[in-house]
mmCIF file of C-alpha atoms in Angstrom:
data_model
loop_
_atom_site.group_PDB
_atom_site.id
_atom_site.type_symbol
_atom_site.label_atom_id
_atom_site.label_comp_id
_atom_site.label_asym_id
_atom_site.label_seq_id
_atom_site.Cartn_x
_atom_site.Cartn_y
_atom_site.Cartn_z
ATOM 1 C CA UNK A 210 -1.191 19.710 3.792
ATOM 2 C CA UNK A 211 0.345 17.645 6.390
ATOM 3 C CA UNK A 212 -0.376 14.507 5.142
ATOM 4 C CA UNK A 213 -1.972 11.254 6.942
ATOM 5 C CA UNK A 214 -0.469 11.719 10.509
ATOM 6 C CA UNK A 215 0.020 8.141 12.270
ATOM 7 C CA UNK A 216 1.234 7.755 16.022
ATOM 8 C CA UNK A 217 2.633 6.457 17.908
ATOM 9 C CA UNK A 218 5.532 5.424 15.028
ATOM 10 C CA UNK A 219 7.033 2.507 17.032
ATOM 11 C CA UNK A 220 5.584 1.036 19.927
ATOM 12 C CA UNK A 221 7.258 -1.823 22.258
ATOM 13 C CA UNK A 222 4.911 -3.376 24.407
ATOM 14 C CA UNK A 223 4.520 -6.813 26.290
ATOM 15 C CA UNK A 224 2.013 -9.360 25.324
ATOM 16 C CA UNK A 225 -1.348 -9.239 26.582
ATOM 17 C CA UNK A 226 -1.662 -5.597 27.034
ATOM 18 C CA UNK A 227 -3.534 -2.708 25.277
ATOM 19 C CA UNK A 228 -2.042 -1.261 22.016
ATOM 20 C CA UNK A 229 -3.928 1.797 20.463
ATOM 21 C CA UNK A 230 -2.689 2.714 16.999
ATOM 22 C CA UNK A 231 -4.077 6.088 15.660
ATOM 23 C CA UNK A 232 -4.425 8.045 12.398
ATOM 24 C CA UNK A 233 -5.712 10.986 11.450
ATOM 25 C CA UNK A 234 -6.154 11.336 7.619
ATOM 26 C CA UNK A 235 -5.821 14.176 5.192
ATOM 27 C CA UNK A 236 -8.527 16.789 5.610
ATOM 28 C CA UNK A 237 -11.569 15.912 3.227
ATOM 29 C CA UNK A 238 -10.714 12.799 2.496
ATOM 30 C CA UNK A 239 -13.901 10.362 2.777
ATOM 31 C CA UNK A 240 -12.133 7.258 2.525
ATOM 32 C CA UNK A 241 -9.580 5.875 5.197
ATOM 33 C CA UNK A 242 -7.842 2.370 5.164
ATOM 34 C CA UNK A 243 -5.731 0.060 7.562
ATOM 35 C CA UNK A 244 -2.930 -1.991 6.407
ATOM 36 C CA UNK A 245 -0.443 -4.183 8.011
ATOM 37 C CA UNK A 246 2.819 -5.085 6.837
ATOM 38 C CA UNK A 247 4.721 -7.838 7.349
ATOM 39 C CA UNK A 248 7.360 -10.200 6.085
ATOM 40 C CA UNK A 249 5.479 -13.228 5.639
ATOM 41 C CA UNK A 250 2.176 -11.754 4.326
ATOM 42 C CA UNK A 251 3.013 -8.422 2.715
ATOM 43 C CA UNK A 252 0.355 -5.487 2.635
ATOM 44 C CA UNK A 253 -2.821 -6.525 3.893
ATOM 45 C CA UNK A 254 -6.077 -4.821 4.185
ATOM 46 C CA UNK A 255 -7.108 -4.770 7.684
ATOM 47 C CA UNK A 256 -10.316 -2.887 7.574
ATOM 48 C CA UNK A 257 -11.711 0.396 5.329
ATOM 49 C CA UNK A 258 -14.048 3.372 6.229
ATOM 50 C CA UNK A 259 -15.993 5.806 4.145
ATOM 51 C CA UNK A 260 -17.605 8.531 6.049
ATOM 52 C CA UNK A 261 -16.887 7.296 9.513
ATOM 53 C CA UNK A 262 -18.675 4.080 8.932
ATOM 54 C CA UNK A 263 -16.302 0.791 8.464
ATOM 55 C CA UNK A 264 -17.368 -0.344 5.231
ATOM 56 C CA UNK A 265 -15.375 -3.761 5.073
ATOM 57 C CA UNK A 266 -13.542 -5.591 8.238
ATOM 58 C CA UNK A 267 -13.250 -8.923 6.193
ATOM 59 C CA UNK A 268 -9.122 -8.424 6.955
ATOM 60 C CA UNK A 269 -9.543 -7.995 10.665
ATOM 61 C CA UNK A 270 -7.411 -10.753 12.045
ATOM 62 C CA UNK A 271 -9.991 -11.816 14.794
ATOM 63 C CA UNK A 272 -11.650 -9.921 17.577
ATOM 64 C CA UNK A 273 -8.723 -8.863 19.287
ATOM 65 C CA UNK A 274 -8.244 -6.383 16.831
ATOM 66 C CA UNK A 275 -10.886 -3.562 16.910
ATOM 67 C CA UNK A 276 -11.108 -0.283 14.567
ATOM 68 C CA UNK A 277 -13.244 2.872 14.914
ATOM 69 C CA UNK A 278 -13.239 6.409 13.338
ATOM 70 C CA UNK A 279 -15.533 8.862 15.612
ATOM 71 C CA UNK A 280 -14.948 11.383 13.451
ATOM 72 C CA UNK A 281 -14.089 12.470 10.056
ATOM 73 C CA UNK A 282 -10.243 13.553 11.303
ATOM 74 C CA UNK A 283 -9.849 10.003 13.854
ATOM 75 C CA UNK A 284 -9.243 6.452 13.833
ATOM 76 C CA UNK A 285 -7.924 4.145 15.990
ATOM 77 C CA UNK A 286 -6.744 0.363 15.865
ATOM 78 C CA UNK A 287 -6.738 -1.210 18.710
ATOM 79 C CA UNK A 288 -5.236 -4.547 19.745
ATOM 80 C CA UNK A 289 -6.672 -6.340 22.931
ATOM 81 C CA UNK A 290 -4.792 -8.434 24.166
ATOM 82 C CA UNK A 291 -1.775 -8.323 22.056
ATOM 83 C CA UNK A 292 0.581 -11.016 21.419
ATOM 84 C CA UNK A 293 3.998 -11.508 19.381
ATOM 85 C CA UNK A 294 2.317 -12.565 16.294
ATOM 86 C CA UNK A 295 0.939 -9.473 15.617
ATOM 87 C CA UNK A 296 4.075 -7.302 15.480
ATOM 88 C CA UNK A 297 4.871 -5.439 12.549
ATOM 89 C CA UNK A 298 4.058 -1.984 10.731
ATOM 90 C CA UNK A 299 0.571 -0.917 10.666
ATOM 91 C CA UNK A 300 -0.056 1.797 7.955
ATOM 92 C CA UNK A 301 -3.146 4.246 7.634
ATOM 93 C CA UNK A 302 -3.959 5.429 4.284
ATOM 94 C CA UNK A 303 -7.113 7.966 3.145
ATOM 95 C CA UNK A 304 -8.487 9.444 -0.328
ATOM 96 C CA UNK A 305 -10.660 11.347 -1.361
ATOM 97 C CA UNK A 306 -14.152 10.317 -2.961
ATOM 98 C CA UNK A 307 -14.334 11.053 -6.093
ATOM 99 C CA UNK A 308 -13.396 8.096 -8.614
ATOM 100 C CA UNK A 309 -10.740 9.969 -10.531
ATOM 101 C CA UNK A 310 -8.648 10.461 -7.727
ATOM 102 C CA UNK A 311 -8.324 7.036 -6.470
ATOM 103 C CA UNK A 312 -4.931 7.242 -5.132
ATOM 104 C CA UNK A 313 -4.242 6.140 -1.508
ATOM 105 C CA UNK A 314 -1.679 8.509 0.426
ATOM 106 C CA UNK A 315 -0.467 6.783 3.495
ATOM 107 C CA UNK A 316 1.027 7.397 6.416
ATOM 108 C CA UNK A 317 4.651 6.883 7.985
ATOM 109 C CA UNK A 318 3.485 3.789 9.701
ATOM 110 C CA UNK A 319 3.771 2.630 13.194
ATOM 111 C CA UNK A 320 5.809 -0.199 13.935
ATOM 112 C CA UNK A 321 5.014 -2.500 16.828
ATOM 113 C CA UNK A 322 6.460 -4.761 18.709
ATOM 114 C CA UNK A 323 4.980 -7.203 21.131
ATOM 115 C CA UNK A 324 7.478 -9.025 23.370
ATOM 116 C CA UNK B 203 -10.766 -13.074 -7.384
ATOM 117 C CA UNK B 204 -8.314 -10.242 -8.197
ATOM 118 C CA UNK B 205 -4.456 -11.246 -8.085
ATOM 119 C CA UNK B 206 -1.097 -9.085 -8.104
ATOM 120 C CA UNK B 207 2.305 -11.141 -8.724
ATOM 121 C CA UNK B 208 5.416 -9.071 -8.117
ATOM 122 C CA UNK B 209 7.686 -12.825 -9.431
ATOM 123 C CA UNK B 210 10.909 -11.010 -8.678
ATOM 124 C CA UNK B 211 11.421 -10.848 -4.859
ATOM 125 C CA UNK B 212 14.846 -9.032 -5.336
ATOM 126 C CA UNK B 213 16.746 -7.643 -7.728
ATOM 127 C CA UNK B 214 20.658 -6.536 -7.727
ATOM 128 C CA UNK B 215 22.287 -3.768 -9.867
ATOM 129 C CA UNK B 216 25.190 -1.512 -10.393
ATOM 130 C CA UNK B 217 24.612 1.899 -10.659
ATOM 131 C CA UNK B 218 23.873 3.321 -13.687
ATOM 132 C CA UNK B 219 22.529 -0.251 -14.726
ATOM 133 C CA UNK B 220 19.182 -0.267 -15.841
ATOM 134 C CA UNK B 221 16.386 -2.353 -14.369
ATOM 135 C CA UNK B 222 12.734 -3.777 -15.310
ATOM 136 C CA UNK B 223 10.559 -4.467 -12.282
ATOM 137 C CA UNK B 224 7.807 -6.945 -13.438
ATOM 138 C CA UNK B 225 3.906 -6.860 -12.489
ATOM 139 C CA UNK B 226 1.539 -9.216 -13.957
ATOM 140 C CA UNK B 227 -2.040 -8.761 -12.083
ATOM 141 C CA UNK B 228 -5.599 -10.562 -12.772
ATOM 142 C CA UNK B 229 -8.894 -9.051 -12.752
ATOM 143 C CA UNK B 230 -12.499 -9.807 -14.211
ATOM 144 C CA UNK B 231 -13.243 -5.874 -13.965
ATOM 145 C CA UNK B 232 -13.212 -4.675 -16.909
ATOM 146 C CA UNK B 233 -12.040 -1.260 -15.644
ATOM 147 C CA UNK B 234 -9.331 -0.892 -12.785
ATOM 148 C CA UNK B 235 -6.657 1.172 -11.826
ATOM 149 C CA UNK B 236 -2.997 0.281 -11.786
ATOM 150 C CA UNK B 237 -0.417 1.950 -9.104
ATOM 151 C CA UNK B 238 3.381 1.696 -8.120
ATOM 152 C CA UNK B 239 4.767 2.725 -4.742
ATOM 153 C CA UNK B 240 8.407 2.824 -3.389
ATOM 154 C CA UNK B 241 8.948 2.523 -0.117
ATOM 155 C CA UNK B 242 12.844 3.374 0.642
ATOM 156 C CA UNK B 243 14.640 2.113 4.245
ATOM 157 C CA UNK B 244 12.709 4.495 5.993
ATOM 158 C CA UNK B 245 9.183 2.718 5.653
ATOM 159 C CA UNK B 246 6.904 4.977 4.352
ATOM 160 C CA UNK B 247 4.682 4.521 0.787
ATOM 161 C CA UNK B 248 5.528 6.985 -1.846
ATOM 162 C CA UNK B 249 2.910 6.795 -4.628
ATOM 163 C CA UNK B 250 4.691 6.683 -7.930
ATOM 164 C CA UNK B 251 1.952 5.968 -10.641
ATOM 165 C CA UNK B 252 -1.392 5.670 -11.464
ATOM 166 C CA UNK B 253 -2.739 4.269 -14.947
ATOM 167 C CA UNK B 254 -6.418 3.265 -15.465
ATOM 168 C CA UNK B 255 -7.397 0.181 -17.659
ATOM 169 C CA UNK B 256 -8.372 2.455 -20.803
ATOM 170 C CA UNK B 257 -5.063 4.003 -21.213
ATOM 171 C CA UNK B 258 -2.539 1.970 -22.654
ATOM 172 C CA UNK B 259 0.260 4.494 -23.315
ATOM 173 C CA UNK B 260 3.389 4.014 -22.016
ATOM 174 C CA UNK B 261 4.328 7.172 -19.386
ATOM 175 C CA UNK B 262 7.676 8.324 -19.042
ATOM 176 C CA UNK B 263 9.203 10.806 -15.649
ATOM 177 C CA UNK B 264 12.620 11.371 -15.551
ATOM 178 C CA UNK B 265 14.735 8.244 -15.142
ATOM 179 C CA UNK B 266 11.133 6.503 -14.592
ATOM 180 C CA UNK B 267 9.098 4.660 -17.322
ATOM 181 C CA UNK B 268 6.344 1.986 -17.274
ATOM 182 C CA UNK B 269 5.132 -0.179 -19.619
ATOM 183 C CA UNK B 270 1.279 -1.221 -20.087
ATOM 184 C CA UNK B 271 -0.019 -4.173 -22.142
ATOM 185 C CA UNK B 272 -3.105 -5.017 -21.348
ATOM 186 C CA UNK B 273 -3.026 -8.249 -23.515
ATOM 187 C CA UNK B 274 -0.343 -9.380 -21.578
ATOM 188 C CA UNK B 275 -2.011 -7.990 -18.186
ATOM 189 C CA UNK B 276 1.157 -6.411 -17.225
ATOM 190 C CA UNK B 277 2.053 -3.185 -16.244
ATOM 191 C CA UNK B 278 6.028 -2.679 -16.031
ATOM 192 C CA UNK B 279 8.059 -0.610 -14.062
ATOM 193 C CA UNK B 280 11.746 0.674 -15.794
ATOM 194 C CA UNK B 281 14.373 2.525 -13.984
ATOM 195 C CA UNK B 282 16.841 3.792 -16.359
ATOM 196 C CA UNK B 283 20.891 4.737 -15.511
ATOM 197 C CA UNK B 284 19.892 3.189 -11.896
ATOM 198 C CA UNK B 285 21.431 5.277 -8.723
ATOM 199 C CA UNK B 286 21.942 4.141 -5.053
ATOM 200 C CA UNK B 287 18.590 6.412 -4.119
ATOM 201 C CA UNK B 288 16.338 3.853 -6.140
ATOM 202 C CA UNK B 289 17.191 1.577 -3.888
ATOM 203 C CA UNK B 290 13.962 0.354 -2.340
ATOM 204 C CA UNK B 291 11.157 -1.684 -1.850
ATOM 205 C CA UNK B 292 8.595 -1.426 -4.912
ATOM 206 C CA UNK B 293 4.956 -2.412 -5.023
ATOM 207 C CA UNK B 294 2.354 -2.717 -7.579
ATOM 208 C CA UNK B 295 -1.115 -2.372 -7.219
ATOM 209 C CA UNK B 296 -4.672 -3.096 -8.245
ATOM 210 C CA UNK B 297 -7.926 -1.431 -7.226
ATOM 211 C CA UNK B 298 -11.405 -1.650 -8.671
ATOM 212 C CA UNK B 299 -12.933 1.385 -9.933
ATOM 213 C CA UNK B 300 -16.135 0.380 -8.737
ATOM 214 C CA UNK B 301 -17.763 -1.385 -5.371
ATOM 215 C CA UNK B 302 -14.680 -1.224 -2.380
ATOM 216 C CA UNK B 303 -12.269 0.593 -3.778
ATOM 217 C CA UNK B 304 -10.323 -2.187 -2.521
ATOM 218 C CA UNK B 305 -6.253 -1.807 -3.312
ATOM 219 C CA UNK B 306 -5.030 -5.494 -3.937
ATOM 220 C CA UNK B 307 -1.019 -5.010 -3.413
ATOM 221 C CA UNK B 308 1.766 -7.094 -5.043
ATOM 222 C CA UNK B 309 4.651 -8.398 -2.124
ATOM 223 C CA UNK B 310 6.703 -6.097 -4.048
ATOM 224 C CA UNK B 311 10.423 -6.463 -5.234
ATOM 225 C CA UNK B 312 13.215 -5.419 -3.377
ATOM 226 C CA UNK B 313 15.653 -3.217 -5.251
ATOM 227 C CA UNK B 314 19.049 -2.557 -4.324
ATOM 228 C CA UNK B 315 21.185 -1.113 -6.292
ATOM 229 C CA UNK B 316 24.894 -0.801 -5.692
ATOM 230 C CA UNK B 317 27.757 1.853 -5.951
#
Protein backbone atom coordinates (compact mmCIF):
# COMPACT_ATOMS: atom_id res chain seq x y z
CA UNK A 1 0.00 0.00 0.00
CA UNK A 2 1.38 3.27 -0.86
CA UNK A 3 0.00 5.18 1.66
CA UNK A 4 -1.97 8.71 1.52
CA UNK A 5 -0.08 10.36 -1.45
CA UNK A 6 -0.07 14.36 -1.03
CA UNK A 7 1.41 16.80 -3.78
CA UNK A 8 2.73 19.03 -4.46
CA UNK A 9 5.11 18.67 -1.00
CA UNK A 10 6.25 22.34 -0.93
CA UNK A 11 4.84 24.96 -2.87
CA UNK A 12 6.20 28.78 -3.09
CA UNK A 13 3.83 30.99 -4.52
CA UNK A 14 3.01 34.84 -4.42
CA UNK A 15 0.01 36.21 -2.75
CA UNK A 16 -3.14 36.44 -4.46
CA UNK A 17 -2.75 33.58 -6.75
CA UNK A 18 -4.24 30.03 -7.07
CA UNK A 19 -2.83 27.23 -4.80
CA UNK A 20 -4.28 23.64 -5.39
CA UNK A 21 -3.24 21.16 -2.72
CA UNK A 22 -4.12 17.47 -3.56
CA UNK A 23 -4.43 14.05 -1.87
CA UNK A 24 -5.25 10.95 -2.80
CA UNK A 25 -5.99 8.57 0.17
CA UNK A 26 -5.39 4.93 0.83
CA UNK A 27 -7.53 2.68 -1.33
CA UNK A 28 -10.90 1.84 0.59
CA UNK A 29 -10.69 4.16 2.94
CA UNK A 30 -14.21 6.04 3.39
CA UNK A 31 -13.06 8.69 5.49
CA UNK A 32 -10.55 11.53 4.40
CA UNK A 33 -9.48 14.64 6.52
CA UNK A 34 -7.60 18.07 6.05
CA UNK A 35 -5.33 19.47 8.56
CA UNK A 36 -3.14 22.42 8.76
CA UNK A 37 -0.22 22.89 10.78
CA UNK A 38 1.20 25.67 12.09
CA UNK A 39 3.24 27.25 14.82
CA UNK A 40 0.82 29.37 16.41
CA UNK A 41 -2.28 27.10 16.18
CA UNK A 42 -1.02 23.53 15.99
CA UNK A 43 -3.10 20.75 14.09
CA UNK A 44 -6.28 21.96 13.00
CA UNK A 45 -9.13 20.35 11.32
CA UNK A 46 -9.80 22.06 8.16
CA UNK A 47 -12.61 20.09 6.73
CA UNK A 48 -13.61 16.00 6.70
CA UNK A 49 -15.28 13.74 4.02
CA UNK A 50 -16.95 10.38 4.19
CA UNK A 51 -17.85 8.94 0.91
CA UNK A 52 -17.04 11.89 -1.25
CA UNK A 53 -19.42 14.10 0.57
CA UNK A 54 -17.73 16.86 3.06
CA UNK A 55 -19.29 15.99 6.17
CA UNK A 56 -17.96 18.99 8.39
CA UNK A 57 -16.19 22.39 6.99
CA UNK A 58 -16.70 24.14 10.46
CA UNK A 59 -12.49 24.55 10.29
CA UNK A 60 -12.47 26.11 6.87
CA UNK A 61 -10.75 29.38 7.49
CA UNK A 62 -13.20 31.47 5.26
CA UNK A 63 -14.22 31.19 1.66
CA UNK A 64 -11.00 31.50 0.20
CA UNK A 65 -10.32 28.16 1.08
CA UNK A 66 -12.40 25.56 -0.89
CA UNK A 67 -12.25 21.53 -0.62
CA UNK A 68 -13.74 18.85 -2.90
CA UNK A 69 -13.26 15.03 -3.37
CA UNK A 70 -14.85 13.94 -6.94
CA UNK A 71 -14.03 10.73 -6.31
CA UNK A 72 -13.32 8.11 -3.85
CA UNK A 73 -9.24 8.25 -4.78
CA UNK A 74 -9.25 12.63 -5.05
CA UNK A 75 -9.29 15.67 -3.11
CA UNK A 76 -8.20 18.89 -3.52
CA UNK A 77 -7.74 22.12 -1.28
CA UNK A 78 -7.74 24.96 -2.87
CA UNK A 79 -6.77 28.47 -1.78
CA UNK A 80 -8.19 31.52 -3.80
CA UNK A 81 -6.60 34.13 -3.44
CA UNK A 82 -3.83 33.22 -1.19
CA UNK A 83 -2.07 35.39 1.13
CA UNK A 84 1.00 35.07 3.70
CA UNK A 85 -1.14 34.15 6.54
CA UNK A 86 -2.00 31.05 5.30
CA UNK A 87 1.45 29.47 4.86
CA UNK A 88 2.28 26.42 6.51
CA UNK A 89 1.93 22.47 6.14
CA UNK A 90 -1.30 21.18 5.04
CA UNK A 91 -1.69 17.40 5.83
CA UNK A 92 -4.31 14.85 4.31
CA UNK A 93 -5.22 12.00 6.38
CA UNK A 94 -7.96 8.94 5.49
CA UNK A 95 -9.38 5.71 7.42
CA UNK A 96 -11.26 3.34 6.94
CA UNK A 97 -15.02 3.00 8.20
CA UNK A 98 -15.37 0.70 10.43
CA UNK A 99 -15.22 1.95 14.22
CA UNK A 100 -12.47 -0.37 15.35
CA UNK A 101 -10.06 0.91 13.11
CA UNK A 102 -10.24 4.49 13.85
CA UNK A 103 -6.75 5.38 13.22
CA UNK A 104 -5.92 8.30 10.85
CA UNK A 105 -2.80 7.59 8.46
CA UNK A 106 -1.63 10.79 6.97
CA UNK A 107 0.22 11.98 4.46
CA UNK A 108 3.83 13.61 4.04
CA UNK A 109 2.30 17.01 3.96
CA UNK A 110 2.71 19.87 1.66
CA UNK A 111 4.27 22.85 2.84
CA UNK A 112 3.36 26.24 1.44
CA UNK A 113 4.55 29.29 1.26
CA UNK A 114 2.89 32.48 0.21
CA UNK A 115 5.23 35.45 -0.31
CA UNK B 1 -16.31 20.68 24.44
CA UNK B 2 -13.48 18.12 24.12
CA UNK B 3 -9.88 19.41 25.21
CA UNK B 4 -6.20 17.93 24.72
CA UNK B 5 -3.30 19.67 26.88
CA UNK B 6 0.18 18.57 25.86
CA UNK B 7 1.60 21.26 29.28
CA UNK B 8 5.15 20.46 28.29
CA UNK B 9 6.05 22.40 25.08
CA UNK B 10 9.69 20.97 25.16
CA UNK B 11 11.56 18.73 26.80
CA UNK B 12 15.59 18.19 26.92
CA UNK B 13 17.48 14.89 27.60
CA UNK B 14 20.67 13.01 27.40
CA UNK B 15 20.69 9.94 25.79
CA UNK B 16 19.93 7.06 27.48
CA UNK B 17 17.88 9.38 29.94
CA UNK B 18 14.49 8.46 30.30
CA UNK B 19 11.52 10.71 29.63
CA UNK B 20 7.60 11.04 30.51
CA UNK B 21 5.64 13.01 27.93
CA UNK B 22 2.39 14.20 29.68
CA UNK B 23 -1.33 14.24 28.15
CA UNK B 24 -4.21 15.20 30.17
CA UNK B 25 -7.45 15.45 27.74
CA UNK B 26 -11.32 16.24 28.61
CA UNK B 27 -14.28 14.64 27.24
CA UNK B 28 -18.08 14.14 28.22
CA UNK B 29 -18.08 10.88 25.88
CA UNK B 30 -18.12 8.31 27.75
CA UNK B 31 -16.24 6.23 25.15
CA UNK B 32 -13.25 7.71 23.03
CA UNK B 33 -10.17 6.76 21.64
CA UNK B 34 -6.74 7.90 22.71
CA UNK B 35 -3.66 8.18 20.05
CA UNK B 36 0.11 9.30 20.02
CA UNK B 37 1.98 10.37 16.89
CA UNK B 38 5.69 11.37 16.34
CA UNK B 39 6.48 13.42 13.84
CA UNK B 40 10.52 13.50 13.45
CA UNK B 41 12.40 16.66 11.37
CA UNK B 42 11.10 15.38 8.35
CA UNK B 43 7.30 16.34 8.92
CA UNK B 44 5.34 13.52 8.46
CA UNK B 45 2.75 11.78 11.31
CA UNK B 46 3.76 8.40 12.42
CA UNK B 47 0.90 6.82 14.40
CA UNK B 48 2.30 5.34 17.55
CA UNK B 49 -0.77 4.22 19.71
CA UNK B 50 -4.17 3.70 19.97
CA UNK B 51 -6.08 2.89 23.38
CA UNK B 52 -9.91 3.09 23.68
CA UNK B 53 -11.63 4.42 26.93
CA UNK B 54 -12.48 0.74 28.25
CA UNK B 55 -9.00 -0.45 28.38
CA UNK B 56 -7.03 0.76 31.08
CA UNK B 57 -3.91 -1.43 30.84
CA UNK B 58 -0.80 -0.02 30.54
CA UNK B 59 0.93 -1.19 26.88
CA UNK B 60 4.45 -1.63 26.59
CA UNK B 61 6.72 -1.77 22.74
CA UNK B 62 10.17 -1.84 22.97
CA UNK B 63 11.72 1.22 24.59
CA UNK B 64 7.94 2.61 24.38
CA UNK B 65 5.35 2.50 27.26
CA UNK B 66 2.18 4.50 28.10
CA UNK B 67 0.38 4.95 30.97
CA UNK B 68 -3.62 5.19 31.22
CA UNK B 69 -5.62 6.45 34.22
CA UNK B 70 -8.71 7.27 33.44
CA UNK B 71 -9.42 8.85 36.93
CA UNK B 72 -6.81 11.10 36.35
CA UNK B 73 -7.87 11.56 32.49
CA UNK B 74 -4.39 11.07 31.43
CA UNK B 75 -2.84 8.96 29.12
CA UNK B 76 1.16 9.05 29.38
CA UNK B 77 3.71 8.56 27.02
CA UNK B 78 7.38 6.94 28.47
CA UNK B 79 10.46 6.61 26.47
CA UNK B 80 12.87 4.53 28.26
CA UNK B 81 17.09 4.60 27.77
CA UNK B 82 16.18 7.72 25.34
CA UNK B 83 18.37 7.80 21.87
CA UNK B 84 19.02 10.76 19.45
CA UNK B 85 16.23 9.00 16.92
CA UNK B 86 13.37 9.85 19.53
CA UNK B 87 14.02 13.05 18.94
CA UNK B 88 10.79 14.57 17.70
CA UNK B 89 7.72 16.26 17.83
CA UNK B 90 4.97 14.16 19.83
CA UNK B 91 1.21 14.56 19.78
CA UNK B 92 -1.63 13.20 21.63
CA UNK B 93 -4.93 12.75 20.55
CA UNK B 94 -8.64 12.45 21.15
CA UNK B 95 -11.43 11.26 18.87
CA UNK B 96 -15.02 10.32 19.59
CA UNK B 97 -16.09 6.94 18.84
CA UNK B 98 -19.29 8.10 17.78
CA UNK B 99 -20.88 11.20 15.56
CA UNK B 100 -17.55 12.97 13.50
CA UNK B 101 -14.99 10.94 14.17
CA UNK B 102 -13.47 14.15 14.88
CA UNK B 103 -9.49 13.82 16.06
CA UNK B 104 -9.01 16.72 18.68
CA UNK B 105 -4.95 16.99 18.70
CA UNK B 106 -2.75 18.17 21.63
CA UNK B 107 0.12 21.11 20.34
CA UNK B 108 2.36 18.36 21.15
CA UNK B 109 5.82 18.41 22.99
CA UNK B 110 8.92 18.80 21.38
CA UNK B 111 11.52 16.21 22.27
CA UNK B 112 15.06 16.49 21.75
CA UNK B 113 17.22 14.44 23.04
CA UNK B 114 20.96 14.88 23.03
CA UNK B 115 24.21 12.80 22.40
Amino acid sequence: DAGVIQSPRHEVTEMGQEVTLRCKPISGHDYLFWYRQTMMRGLELLIYFNNNVPIDDSGMPEDRFSAKMPNASFSTLKIQPSEPRDSAVYFCASRPTHSGANVLTFGAGSRLTVL
Amino acid sequence: AQKVTQAQTEISVVEKEDVTLDCVYETRDTTYYLFWYKQPPSGELVFLIRRNSFDEQNEISGRYSWNFQKSTSSFNFTITASQVVDSAVYFCALSEVSGTYKYIFGTGTRLKVLA
